[in-house]
PDB file of C-alpha atoms in Angstrom:
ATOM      1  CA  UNK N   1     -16.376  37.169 -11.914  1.00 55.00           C
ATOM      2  CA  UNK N   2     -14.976  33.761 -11.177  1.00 62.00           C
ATOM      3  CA  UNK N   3     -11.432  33.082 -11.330  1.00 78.00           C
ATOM      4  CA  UNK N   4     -10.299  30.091 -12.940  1.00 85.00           C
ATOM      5  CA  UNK N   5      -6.679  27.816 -12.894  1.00 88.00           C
ATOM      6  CA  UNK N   6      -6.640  24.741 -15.005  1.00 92.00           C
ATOM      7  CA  UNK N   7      -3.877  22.282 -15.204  1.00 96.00           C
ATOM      8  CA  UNK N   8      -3.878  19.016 -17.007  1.00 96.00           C
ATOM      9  CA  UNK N   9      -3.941  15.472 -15.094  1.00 97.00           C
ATOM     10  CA  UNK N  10      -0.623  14.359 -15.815  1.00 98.00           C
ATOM     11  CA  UNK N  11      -0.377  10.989 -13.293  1.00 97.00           C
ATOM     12  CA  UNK N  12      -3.048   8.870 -11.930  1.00 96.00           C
ATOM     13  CA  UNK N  13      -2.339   7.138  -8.730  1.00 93.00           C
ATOM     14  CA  UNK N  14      -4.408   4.894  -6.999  1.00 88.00           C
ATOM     15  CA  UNK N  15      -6.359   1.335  -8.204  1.00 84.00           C
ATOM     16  CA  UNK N  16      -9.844   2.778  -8.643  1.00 84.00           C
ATOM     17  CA  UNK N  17     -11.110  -0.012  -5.904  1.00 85.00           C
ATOM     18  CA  UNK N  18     -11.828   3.048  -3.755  1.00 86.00           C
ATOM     19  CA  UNK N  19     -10.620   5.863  -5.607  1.00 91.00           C
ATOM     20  CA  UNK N  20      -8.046   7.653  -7.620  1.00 95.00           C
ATOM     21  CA  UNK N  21      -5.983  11.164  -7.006  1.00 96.00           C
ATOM     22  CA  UNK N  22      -4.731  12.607  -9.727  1.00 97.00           C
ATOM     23  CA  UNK N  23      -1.359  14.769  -9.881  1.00 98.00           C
ATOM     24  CA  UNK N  24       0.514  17.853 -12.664  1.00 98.00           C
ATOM     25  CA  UNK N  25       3.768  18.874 -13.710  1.00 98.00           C
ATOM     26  CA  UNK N  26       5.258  22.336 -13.584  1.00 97.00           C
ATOM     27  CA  UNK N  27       8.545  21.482 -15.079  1.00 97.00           C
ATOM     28  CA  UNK N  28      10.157  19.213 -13.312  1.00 97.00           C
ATOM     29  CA  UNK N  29       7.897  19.784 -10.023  1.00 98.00           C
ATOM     30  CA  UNK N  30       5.329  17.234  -9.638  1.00 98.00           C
ATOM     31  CA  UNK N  31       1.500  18.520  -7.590  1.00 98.00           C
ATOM     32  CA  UNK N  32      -1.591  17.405  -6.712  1.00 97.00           C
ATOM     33  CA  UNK N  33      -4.336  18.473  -7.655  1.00 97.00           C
ATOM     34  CA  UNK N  34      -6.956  19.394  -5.590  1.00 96.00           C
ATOM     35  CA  UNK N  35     -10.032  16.891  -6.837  1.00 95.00           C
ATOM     36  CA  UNK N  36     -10.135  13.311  -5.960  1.00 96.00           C
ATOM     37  CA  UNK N  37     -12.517  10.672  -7.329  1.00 95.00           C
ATOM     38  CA  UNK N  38     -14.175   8.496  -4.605  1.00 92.00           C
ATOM     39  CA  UNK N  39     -16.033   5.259  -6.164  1.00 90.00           C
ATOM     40  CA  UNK N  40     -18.167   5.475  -2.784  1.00 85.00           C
ATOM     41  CA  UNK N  41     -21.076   6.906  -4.129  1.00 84.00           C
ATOM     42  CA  UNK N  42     -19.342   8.057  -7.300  1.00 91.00           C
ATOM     43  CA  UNK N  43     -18.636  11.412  -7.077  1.00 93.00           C
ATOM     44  CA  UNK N  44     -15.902  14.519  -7.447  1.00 95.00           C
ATOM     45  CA  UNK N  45     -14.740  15.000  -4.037  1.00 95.00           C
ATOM     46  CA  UNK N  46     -11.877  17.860  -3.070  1.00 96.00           C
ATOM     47  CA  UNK N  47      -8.904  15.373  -2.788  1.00 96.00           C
ATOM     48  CA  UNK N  48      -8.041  14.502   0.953  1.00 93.00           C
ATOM     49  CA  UNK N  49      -6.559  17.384   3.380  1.00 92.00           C
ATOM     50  CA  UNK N  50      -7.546  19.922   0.819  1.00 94.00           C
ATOM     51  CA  UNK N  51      -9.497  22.806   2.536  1.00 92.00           C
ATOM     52  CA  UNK N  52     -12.860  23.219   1.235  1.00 94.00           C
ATOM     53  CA  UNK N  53     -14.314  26.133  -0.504  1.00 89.00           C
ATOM     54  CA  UNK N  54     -11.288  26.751  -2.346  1.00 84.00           C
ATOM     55  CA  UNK N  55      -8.938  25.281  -4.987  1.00 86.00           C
ATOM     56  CA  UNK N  56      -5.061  25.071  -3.919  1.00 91.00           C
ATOM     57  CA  UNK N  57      -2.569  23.797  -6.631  1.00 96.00           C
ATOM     58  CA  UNK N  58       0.560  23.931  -4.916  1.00 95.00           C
ATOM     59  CA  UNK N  59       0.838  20.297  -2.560  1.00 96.00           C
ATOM     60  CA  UNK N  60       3.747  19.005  -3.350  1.00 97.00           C
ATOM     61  CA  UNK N  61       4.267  15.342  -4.239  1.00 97.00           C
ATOM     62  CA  UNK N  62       7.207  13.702  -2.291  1.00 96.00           C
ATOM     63  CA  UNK N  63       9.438  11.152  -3.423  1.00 95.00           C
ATOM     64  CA  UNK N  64       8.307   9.069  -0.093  1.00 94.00           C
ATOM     65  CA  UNK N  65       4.794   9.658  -1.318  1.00 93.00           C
ATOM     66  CA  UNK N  66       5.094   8.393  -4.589  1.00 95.00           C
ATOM     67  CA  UNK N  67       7.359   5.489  -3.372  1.00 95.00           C
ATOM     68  CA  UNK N  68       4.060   3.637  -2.439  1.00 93.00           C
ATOM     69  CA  UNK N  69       2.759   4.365  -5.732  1.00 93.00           C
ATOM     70  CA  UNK N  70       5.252   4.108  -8.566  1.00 94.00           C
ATOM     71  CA  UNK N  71       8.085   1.706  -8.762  1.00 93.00           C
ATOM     72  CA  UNK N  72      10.979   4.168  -9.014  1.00 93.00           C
ATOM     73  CA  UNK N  73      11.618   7.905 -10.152  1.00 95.00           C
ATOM     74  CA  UNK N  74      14.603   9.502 -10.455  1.00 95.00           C
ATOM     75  CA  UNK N  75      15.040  12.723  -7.830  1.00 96.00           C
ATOM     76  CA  UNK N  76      16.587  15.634  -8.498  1.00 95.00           C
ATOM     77  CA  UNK N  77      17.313  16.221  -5.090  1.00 91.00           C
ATOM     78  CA  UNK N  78      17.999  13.897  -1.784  1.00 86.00           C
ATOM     79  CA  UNK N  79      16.021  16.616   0.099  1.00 88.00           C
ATOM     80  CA  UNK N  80      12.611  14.499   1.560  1.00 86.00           C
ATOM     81  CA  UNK N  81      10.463  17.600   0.739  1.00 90.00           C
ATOM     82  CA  UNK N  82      11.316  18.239  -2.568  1.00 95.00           C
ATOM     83  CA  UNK N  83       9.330  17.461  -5.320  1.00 97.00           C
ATOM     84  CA  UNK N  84      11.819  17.809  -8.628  1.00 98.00           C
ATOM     85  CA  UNK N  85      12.147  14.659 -10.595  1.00 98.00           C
ATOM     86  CA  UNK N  86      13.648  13.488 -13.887  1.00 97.00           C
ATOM     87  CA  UNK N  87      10.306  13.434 -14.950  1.00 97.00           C
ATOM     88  CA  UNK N  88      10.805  10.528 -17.748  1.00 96.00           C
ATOM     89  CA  UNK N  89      12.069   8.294 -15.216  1.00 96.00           C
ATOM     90  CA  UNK N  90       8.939   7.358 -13.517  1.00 96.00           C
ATOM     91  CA  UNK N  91       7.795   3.978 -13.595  1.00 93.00           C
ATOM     92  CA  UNK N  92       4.055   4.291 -13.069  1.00 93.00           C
ATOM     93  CA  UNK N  93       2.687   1.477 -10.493  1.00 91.00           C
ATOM     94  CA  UNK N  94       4.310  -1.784  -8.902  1.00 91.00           C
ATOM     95  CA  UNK N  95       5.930  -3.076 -10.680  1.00 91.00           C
ATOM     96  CA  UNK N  96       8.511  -6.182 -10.833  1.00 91.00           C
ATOM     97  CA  UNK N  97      11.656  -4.118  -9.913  1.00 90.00           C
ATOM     98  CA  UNK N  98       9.832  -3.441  -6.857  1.00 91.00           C
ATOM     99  CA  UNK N  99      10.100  -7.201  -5.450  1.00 93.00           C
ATOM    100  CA  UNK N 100      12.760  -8.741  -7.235  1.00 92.00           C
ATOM    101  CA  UNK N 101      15.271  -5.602  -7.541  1.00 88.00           C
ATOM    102  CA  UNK N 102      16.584  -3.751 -10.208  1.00 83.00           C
ATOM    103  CA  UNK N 103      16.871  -5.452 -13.931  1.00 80.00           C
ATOM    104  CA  UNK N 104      19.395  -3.556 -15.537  1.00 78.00           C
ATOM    105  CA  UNK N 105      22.294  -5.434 -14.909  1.00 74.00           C
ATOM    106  CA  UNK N 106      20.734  -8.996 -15.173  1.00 76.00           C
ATOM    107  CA  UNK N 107      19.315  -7.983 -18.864  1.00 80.00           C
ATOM    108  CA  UNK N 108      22.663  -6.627 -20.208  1.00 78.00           C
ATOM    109  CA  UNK N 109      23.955  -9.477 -19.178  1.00 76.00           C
ATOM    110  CA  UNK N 110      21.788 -11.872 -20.884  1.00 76.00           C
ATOM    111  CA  UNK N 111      22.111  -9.814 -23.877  1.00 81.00           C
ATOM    112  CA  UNK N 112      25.944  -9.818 -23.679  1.00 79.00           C
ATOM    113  CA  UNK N 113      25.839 -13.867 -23.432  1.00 74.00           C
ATOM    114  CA  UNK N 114      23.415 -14.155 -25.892  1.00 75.00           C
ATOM    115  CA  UNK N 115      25.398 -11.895 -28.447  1.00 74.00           C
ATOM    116  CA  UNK N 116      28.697 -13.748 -27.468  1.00 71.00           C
ATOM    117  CA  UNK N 117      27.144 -17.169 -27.703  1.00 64.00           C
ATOM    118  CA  UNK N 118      28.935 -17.884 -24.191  1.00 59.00           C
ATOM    119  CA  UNK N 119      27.384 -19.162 -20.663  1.00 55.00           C
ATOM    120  CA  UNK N 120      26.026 -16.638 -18.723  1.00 56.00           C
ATOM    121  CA  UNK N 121      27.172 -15.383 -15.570  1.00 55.00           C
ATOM    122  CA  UNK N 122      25.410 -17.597 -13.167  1.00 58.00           C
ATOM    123  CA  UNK N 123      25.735 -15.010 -10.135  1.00 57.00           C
ATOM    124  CA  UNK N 124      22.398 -14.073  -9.231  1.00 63.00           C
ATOM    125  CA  UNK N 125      20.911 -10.834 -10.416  1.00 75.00           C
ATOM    126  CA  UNK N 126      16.993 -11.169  -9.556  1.00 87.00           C
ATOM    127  CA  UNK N 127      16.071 -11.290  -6.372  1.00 91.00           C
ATOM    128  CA  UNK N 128      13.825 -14.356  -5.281  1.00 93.00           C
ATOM    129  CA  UNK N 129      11.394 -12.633  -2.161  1.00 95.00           C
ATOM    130  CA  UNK N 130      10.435 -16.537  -1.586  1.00 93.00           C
ATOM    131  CA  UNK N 131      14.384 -17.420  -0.273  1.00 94.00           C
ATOM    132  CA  UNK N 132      14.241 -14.528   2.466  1.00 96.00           C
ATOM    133  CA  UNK N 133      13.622 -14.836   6.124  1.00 97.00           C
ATOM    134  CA  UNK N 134      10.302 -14.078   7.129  1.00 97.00           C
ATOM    135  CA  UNK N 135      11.268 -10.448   8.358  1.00 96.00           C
ATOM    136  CA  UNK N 136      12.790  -9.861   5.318  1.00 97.00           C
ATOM    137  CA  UNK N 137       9.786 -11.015   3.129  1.00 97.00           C
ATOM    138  CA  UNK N 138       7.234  -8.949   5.947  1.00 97.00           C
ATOM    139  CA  UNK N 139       9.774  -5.514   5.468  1.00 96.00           C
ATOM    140  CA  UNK N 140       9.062  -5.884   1.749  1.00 97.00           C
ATOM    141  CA  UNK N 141       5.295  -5.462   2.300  1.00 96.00           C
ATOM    142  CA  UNK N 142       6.042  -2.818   5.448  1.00 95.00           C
ATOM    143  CA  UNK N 143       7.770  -0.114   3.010  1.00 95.00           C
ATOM    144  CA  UNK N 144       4.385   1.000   1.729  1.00 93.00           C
ATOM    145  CA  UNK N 145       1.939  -1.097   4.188  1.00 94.00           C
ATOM    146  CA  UNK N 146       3.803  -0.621   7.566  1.00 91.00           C
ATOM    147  CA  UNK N 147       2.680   2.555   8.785  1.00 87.00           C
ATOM    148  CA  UNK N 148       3.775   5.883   9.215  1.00 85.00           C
ATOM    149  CA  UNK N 149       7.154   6.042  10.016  1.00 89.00           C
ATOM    150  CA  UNK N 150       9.927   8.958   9.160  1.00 90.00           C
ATOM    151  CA  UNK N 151      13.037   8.427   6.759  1.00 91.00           C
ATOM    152  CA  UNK N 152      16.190   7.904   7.815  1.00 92.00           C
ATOM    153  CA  UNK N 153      17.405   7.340   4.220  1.00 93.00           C
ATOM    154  CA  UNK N 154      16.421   8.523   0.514  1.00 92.00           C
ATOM    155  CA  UNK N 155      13.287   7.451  -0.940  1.00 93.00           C
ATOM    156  CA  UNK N 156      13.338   4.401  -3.054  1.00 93.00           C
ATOM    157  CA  UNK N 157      17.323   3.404  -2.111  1.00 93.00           C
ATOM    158  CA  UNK N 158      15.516   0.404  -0.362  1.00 94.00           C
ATOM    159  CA  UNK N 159      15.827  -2.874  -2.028  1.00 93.00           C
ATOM    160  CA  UNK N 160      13.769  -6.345  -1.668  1.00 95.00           C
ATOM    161  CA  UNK N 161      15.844  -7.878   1.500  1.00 95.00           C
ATOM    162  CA  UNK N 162      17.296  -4.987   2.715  1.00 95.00           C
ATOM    163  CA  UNK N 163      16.335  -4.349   6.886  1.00 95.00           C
ATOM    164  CA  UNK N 164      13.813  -1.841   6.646  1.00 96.00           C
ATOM    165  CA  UNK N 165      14.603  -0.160  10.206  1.00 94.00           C
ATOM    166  CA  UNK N 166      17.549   1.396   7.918  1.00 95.00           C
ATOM    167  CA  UNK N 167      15.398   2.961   5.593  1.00 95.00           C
ATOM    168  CA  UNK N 168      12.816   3.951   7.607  1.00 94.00           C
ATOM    169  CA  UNK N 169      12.808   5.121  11.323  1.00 91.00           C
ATOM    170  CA  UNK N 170      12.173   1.840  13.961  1.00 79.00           C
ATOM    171  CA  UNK N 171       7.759   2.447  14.631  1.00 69.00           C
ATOM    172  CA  UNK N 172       7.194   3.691  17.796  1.00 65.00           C
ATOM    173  CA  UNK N 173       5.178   1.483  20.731  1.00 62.00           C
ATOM    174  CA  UNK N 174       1.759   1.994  20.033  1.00 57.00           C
ATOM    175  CA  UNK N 175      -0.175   1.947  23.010  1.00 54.00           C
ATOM    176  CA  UNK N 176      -3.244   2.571  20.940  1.00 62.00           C
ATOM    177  CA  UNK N 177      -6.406   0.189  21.601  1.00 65.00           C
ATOM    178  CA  UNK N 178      -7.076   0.791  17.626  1.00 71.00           C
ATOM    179  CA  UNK N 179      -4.561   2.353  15.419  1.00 82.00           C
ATOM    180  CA  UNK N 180      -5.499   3.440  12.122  1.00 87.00           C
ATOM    181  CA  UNK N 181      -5.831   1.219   9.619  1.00 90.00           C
ATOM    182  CA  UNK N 182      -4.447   3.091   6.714  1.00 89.00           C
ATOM    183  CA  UNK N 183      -1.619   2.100   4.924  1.00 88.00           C
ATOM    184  CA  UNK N 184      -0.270  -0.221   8.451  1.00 92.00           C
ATOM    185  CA  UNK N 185      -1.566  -3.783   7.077  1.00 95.00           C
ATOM    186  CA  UNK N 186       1.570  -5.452   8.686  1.00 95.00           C
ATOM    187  CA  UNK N 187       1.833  -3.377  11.934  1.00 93.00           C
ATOM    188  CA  UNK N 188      -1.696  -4.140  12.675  1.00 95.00           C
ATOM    189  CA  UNK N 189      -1.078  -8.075  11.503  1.00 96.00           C
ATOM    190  CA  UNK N 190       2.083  -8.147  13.964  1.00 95.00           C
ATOM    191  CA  UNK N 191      -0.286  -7.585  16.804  1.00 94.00           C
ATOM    192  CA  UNK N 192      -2.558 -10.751  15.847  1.00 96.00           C
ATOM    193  CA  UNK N 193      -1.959 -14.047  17.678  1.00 95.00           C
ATOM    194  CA  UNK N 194      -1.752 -15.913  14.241  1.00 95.00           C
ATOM    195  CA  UNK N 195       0.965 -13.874  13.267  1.00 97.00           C
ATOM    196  CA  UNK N 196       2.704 -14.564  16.747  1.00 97.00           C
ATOM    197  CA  UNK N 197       2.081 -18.135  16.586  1.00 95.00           C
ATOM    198  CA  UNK N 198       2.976 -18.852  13.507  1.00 95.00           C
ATOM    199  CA  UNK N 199       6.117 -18.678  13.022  1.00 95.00           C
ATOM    200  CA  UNK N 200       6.170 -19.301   9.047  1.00 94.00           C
ATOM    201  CA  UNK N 201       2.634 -16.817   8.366  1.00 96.00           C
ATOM    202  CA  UNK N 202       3.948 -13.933   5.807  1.00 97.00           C
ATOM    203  CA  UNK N 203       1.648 -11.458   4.081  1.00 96.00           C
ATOM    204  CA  UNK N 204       2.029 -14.173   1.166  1.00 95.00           C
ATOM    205  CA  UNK N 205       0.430 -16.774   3.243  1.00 95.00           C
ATOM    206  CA  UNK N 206      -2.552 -14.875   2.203  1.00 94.00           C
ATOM    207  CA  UNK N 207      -1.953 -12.852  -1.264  1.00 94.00           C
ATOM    208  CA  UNK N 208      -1.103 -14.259  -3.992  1.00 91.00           C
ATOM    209  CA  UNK N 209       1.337 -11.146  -5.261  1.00 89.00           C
ATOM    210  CA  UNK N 210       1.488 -11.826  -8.702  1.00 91.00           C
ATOM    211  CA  UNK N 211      -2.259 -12.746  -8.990  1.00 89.00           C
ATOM    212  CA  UNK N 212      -5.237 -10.377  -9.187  1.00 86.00           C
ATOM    213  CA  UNK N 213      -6.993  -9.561  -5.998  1.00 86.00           C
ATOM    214  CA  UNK N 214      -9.884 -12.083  -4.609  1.00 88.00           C
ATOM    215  CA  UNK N 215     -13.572 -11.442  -3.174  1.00 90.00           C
ATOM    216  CA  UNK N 216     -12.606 -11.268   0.580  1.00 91.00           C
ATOM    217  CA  UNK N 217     -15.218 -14.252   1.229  1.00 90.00           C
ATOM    218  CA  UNK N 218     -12.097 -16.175  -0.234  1.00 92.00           C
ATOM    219  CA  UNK N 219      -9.569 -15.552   2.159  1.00 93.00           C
ATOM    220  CA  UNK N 220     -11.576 -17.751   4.660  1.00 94.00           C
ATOM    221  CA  UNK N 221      -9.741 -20.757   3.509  1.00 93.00           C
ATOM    222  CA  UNK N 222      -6.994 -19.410   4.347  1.00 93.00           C
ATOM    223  CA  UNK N 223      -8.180 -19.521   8.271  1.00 95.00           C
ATOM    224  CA  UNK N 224      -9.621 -22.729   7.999  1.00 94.00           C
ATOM    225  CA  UNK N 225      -6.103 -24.164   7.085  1.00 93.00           C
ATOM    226  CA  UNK N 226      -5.406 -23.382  10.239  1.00 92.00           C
ATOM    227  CA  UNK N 227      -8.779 -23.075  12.690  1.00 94.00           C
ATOM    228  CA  UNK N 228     -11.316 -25.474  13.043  1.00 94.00           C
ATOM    229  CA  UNK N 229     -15.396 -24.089  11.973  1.00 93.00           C
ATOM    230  CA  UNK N 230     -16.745 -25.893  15.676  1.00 93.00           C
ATOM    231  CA  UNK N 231     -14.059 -23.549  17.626  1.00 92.00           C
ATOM    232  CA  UNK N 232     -15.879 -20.713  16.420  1.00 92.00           C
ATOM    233  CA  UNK N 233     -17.633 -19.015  18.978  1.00 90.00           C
ATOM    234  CA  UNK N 234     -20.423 -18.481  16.622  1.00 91.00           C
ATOM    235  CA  UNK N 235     -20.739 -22.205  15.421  1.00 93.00           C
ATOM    236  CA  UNK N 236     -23.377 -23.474  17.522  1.00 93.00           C
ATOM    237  CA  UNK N 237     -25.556 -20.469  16.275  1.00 92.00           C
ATOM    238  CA  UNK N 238     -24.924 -20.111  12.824  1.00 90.00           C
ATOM    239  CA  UNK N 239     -23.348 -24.078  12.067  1.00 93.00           C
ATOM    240  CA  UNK N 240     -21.603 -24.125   8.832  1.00 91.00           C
ATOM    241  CA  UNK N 241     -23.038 -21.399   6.944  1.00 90.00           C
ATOM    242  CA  UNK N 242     -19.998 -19.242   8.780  1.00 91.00           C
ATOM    243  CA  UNK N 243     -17.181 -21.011   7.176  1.00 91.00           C
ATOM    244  CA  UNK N 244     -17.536 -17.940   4.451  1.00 89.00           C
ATOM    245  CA  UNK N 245     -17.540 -15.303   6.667  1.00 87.00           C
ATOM    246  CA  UNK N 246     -14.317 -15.457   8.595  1.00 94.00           C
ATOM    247  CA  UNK N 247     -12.784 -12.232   6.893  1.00 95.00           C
ATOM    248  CA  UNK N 248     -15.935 -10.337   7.161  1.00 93.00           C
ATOM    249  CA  UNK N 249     -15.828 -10.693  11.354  1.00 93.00           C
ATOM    250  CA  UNK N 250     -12.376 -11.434  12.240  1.00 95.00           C
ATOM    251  CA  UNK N 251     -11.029  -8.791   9.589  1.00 96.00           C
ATOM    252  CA  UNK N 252     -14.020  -6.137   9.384  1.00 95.00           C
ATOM    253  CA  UNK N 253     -13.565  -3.028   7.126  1.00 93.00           C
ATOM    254  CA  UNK N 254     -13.146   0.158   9.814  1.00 93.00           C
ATOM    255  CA  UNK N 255     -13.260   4.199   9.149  1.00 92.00           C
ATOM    256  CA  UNK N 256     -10.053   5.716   8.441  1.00 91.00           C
ATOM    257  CA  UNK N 257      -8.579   8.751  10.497  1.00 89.00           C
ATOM    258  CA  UNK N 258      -6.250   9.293   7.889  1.00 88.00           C
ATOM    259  CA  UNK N 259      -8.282   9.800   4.763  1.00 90.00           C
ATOM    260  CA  UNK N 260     -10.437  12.244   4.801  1.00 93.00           C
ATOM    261  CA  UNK N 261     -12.161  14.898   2.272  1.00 95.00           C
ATOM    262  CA  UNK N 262     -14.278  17.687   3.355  1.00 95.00           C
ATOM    263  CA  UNK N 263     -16.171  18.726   0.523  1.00 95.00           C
ATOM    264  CA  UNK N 264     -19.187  20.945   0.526  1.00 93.00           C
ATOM    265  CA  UNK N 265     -19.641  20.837   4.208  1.00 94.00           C
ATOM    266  CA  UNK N 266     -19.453  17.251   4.330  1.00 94.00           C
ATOM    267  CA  UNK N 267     -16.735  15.334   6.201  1.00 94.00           C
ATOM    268  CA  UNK N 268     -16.015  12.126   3.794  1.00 92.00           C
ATOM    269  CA  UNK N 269     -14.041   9.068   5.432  1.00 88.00           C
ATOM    270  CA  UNK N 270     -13.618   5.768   3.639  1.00 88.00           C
ATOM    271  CA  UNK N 271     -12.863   2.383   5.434  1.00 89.00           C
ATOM    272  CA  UNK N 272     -10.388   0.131   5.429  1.00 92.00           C
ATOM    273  CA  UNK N 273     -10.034  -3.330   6.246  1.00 94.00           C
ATOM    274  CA  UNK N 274      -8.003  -4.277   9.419  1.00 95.00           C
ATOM    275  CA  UNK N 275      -5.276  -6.385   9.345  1.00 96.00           C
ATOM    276  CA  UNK N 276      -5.774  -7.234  13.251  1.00 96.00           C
ATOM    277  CA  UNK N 277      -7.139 -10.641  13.076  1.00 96.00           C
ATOM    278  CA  UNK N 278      -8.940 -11.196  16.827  1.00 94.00           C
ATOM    279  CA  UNK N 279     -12.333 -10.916  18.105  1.00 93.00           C
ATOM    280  CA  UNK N 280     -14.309  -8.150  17.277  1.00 90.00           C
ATOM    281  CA  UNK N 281     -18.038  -8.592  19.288  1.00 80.00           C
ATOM    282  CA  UNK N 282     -19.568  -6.114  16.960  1.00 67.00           C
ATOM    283  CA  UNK N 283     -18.838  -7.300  13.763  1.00 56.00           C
ATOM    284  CA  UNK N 284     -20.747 -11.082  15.104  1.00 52.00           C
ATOM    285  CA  UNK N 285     -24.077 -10.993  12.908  1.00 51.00           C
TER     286      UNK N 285
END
């Protein structure tokens, strides 16, 4: 006879571009559960790290994991491993708050002015990401696309244009010819020469935050702001038709080390696209 746990799918994280894990509360203790859908090749997978052959239940869901996921949740403990939460407080996604800082204040005071029929307190209360110094603009991205790096402080006590090294332990030298490309967008952009020379380049200078994402044929624009199509090592072969196809061989999607499912005997990675901008010989067509 088979044995058999169910438990509902309380939270969905993830976009759906390349997958979605799915997570249950016991109380006030949030899990995840132990499938995982991968849109590559649309199937059931056992989530990520999960052994296969068997079902576990009982992976706990950190408030540094969901940090990258949710805009804020209320702990019920400062410990990093726990997983109890004021379970109404959870503010599914990214969402404004994240970037421009909590609203609370600003709306009760709008609503106090209003009600008055006075001025408003002109003292700002939203935080504008576009008036910080480039660090402070690239630490916003680098709390969920920096890298791994261990907390010094509480999960989501951060705020838009605070220094990130006091949040979250200073990243170790990498000495690495090709660190993983999970989740460390900016570390691996920080290592490109047109981050280096370019003093004013942010992750902005690319994404538009408050936009939908593009096709990444699109982002080749971007380049050519910058680079010339004749300097292209590739131009006298392929002429114009390359001024589409910057992304695809200066930016090429590579396996992640970090995401991985084994499910029925199969090891499943997914890739990721690097955030290294160089030369990469292999990726030339």
């Amino acid at each position: 006879q088979m044995d058999e746990h169910k438990e509902p799918i309380d939270e969905v994280i993830g976009s759906g571009v390349r997958g979605q894990t799915y997570l249950y509360w016991h109380g006030d203790q949030l899990y995840e559960l132990p499938v995982s859908y991968w849109r590559d090749g649309d199937r059931w997978i056992n989530s990520p790290g999960f052994p296969d052959g068997s079902a576990e239940f009982s992976r706990p869901v950190t408030a540094r994991c969901l940090e990258c996921h949710a805009t804020t949740v209320q702990a019920k403990s400062m410990s990093n491993t726990d997983n109890r939460f004021v379970r109404t407080t959870l503010q599914h996604g990214i969402g404004c708050a994240r970037c421009h800082g909590p609203s609370a204040t600003h709306v009760a005071t709008e609503r106090k002015a209003a009600a008055k029929g006075a001025l408003k307190d002109n003292t700002p209360q939203i935080l504008n990401p576009a008036r910080f110094s480039r660090e402070q603009q690239v630490d916003l991205c680098a709390l969920c696309h920096g890298g791994r790096r261990d907390q010094v402080a509480p999960a989501f006590s951060y705020t838009a244009g605070d220094l990130l090294d006091n949040f979250l332990a200073e990243a170790p030298p990498n000495s690495s010819a090709s660190p993983d490309v999970h989740g460390n967008q900016v570390g691996l952009l920080r290592r490109s020469k047109c981050y280096l020379n370019s003093p004013e380049m942010t992750c902005s200078t690319c994404h538009q935050v408050h936009a939908p994402e593009k096709e990444a044929y699109t982002y080749s624009s971007r380049c050519l702001s910058c680079h010339k199509i004749e300097a292209c090592g590739m131009y006298p072969k392929l002429g114009h038709t390359i001024a589409n196809d910057c992304i695809r061989c200066h930016m090429p999607m590579q396996l992640t080390n970090s995401i991985v499912s084994q499910t029925a005997g199969e090891t499943i990675h997914t890739t990721i696209r690097t955030h290294w901008i160089r030369v990469y010989p292999e990726s030339n067509p």
